[in-house]
mmCIF file of C-alpha atoms in Angstrom:
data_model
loop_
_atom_site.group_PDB
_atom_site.id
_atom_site.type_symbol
_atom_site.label_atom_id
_atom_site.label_comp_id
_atom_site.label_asym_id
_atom_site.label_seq_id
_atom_site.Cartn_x
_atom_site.Cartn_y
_atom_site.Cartn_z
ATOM 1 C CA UNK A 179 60.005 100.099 107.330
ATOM 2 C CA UNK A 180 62.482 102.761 108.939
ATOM 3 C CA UNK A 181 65.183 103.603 105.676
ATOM 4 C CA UNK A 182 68.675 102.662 106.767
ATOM 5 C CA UNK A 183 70.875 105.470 105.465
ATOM 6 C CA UNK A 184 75.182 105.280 105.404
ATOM 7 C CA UNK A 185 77.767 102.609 103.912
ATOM 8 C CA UNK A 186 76.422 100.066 101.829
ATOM 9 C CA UNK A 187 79.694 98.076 101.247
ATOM 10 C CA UNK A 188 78.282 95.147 101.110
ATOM 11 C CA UNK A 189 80.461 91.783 101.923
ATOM 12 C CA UNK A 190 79.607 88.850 99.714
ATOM 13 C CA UNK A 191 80.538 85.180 100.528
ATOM 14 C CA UNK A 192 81.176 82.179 97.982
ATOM 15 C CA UNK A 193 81.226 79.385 100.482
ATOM 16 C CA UNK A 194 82.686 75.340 100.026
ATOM 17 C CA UNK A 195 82.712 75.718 96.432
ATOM 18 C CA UNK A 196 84.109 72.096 96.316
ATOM 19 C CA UNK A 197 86.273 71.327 92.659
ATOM 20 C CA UNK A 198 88.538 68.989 91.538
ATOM 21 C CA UNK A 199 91.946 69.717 90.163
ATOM 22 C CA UNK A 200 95.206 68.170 89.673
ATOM 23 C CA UNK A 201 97.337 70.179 92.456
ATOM 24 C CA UNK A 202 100.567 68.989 93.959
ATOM 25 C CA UNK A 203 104.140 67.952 92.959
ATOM 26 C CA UNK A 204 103.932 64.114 94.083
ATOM 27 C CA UNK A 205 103.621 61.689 91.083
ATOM 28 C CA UNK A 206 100.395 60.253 92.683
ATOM 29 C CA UNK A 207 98.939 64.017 92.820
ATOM 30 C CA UNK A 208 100.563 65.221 89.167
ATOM 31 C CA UNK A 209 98.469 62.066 88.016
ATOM 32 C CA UNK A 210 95.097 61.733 90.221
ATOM 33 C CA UNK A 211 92.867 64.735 90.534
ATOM 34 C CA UNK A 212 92.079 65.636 93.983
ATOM 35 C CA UNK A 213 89.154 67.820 95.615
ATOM 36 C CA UNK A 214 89.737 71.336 96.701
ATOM 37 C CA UNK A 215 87.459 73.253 98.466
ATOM 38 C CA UNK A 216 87.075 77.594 97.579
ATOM 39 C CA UNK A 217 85.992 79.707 99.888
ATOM 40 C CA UNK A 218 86.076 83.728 98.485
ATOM 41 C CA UNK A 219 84.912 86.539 100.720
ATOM 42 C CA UNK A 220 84.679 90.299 98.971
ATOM 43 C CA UNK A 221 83.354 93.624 99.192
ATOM 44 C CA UNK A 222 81.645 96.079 97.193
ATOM 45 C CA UNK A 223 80.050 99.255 97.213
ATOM 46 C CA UNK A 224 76.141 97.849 96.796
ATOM 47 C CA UNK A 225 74.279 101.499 97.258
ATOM 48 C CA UNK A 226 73.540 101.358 93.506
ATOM 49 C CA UNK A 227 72.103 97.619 93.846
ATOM 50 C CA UNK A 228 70.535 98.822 97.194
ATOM 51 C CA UNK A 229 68.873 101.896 95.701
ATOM 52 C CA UNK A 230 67.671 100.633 92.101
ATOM 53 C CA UNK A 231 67.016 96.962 93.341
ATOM 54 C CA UNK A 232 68.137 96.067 89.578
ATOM 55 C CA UNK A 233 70.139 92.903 89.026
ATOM 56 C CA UNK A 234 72.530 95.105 86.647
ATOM 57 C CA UNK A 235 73.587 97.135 89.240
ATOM 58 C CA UNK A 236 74.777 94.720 91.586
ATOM 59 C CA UNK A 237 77.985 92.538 91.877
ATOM 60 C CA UNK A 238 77.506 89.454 89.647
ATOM 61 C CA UNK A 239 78.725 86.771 92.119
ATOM 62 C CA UNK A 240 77.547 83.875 90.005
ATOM 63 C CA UNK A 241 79.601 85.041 86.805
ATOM 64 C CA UNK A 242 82.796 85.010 89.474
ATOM 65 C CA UNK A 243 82.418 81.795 90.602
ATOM 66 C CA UNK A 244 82.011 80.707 86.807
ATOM 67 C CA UNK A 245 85.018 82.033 86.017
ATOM 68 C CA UNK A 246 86.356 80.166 89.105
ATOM 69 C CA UNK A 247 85.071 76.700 88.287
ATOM 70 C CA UNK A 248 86.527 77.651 84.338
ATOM 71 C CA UNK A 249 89.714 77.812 85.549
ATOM 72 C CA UNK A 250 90.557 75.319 88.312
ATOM 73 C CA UNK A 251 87.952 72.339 87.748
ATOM 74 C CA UNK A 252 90.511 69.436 86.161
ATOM 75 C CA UNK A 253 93.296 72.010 85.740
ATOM 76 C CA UNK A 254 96.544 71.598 87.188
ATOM 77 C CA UNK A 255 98.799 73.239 90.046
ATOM 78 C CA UNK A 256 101.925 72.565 91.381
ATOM 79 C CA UNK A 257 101.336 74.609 94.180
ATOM 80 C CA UNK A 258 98.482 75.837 96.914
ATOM 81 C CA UNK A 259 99.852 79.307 97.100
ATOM 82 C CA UNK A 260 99.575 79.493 92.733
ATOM 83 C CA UNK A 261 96.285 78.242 92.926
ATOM 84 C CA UNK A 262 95.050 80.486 95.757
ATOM 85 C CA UNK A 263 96.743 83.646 94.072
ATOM 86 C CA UNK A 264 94.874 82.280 90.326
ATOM 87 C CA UNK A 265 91.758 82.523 92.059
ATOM 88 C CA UNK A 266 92.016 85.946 94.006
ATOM 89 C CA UNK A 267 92.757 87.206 90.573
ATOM 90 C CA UNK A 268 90.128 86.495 88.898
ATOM 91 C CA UNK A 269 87.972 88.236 91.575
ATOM 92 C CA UNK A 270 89.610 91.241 92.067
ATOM 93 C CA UNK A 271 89.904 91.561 87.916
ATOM 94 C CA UNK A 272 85.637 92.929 88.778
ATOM 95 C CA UNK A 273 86.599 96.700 89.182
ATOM 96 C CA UNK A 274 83.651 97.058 92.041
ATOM 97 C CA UNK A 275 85.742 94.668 93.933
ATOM 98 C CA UNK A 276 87.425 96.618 96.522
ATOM 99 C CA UNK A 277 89.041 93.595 98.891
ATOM 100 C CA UNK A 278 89.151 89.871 98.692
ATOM 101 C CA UNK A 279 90.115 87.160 100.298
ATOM 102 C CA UNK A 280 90.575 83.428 98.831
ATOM 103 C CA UNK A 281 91.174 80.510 101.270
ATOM 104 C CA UNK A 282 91.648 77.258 99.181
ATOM 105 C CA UNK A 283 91.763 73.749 101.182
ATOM 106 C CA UNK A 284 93.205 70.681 100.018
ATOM 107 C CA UNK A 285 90.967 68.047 102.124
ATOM 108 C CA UNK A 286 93.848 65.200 103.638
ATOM 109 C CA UNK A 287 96.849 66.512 101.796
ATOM 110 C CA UNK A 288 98.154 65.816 105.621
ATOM 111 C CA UNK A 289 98.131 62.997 107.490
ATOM 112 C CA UNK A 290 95.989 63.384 110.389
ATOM 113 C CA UNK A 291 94.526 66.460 109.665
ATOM 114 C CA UNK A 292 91.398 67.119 107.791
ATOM 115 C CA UNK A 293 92.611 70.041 105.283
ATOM 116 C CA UNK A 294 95.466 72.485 104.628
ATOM 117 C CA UNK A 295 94.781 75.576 103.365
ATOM 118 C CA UNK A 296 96.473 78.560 101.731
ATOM 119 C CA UNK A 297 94.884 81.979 102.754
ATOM 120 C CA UNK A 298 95.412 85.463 100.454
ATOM 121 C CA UNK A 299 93.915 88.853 100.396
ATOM 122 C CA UNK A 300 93.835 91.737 97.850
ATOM 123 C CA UNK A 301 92.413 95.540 98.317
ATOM 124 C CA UNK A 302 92.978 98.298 95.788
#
């Protein structure tokens, strides 16, 4: 196997992690919980994880989306935009996070339309 040598920045995906939360300002939505769907996208540097192949030198994505599920599943949220900010914090809290993005949809919060979603990103 020819060695692959340069950036190891490797770009880790949480896809359709699908909660429920209360989340909107309508009495119906302050009162019924409603689905939302996480999507989280980050880097880090993985040459440590590359080079030891050790579980405790990589990114631990499954504590992340623990944390995730902790704090939205049946919380509540007035807005999309608070919710998506919550959740990019608690992933760029990791320190080997170097950029995120969270995109949080709210499946038929629109007539018509399947989702709306709320999109942020972080780097330090």
């Amino acid at each position: 196997m020819t060695d692959v040598h340069g950036n190891h920045l490797a770009k880790v995906r949480i896809k359709d992690l699908l909660l429920r939360a209360y989340i909107g300002i309508k009495e119906e939505e302050i009162n019924n919980q409603q689905d939302v769907l996480i999507n989280v996208a980050l880097t880090y540097d993985a040459s440590e994880a590359v080079n030891r192949n050790e579980i405790s030198a990589a990114l631990n994505y499954r504590t992340i989306t623990k944390q995730i599920i902790h704090h939205v599943d049946g919380n509540r949220f007035a807005l999309l935009e608070r919710l998506t900010h919550e959740v990019l914090t608690i992933v760029m809290e990791h320190e080997a996070v170097t950029w995120a993005e969270v995109e949080i949809d709210k499946p038929h919060a629109l007539r018509y339309a399947e989702s709306v979603s709320v999109c942020l990103q972080a780097h330090r």
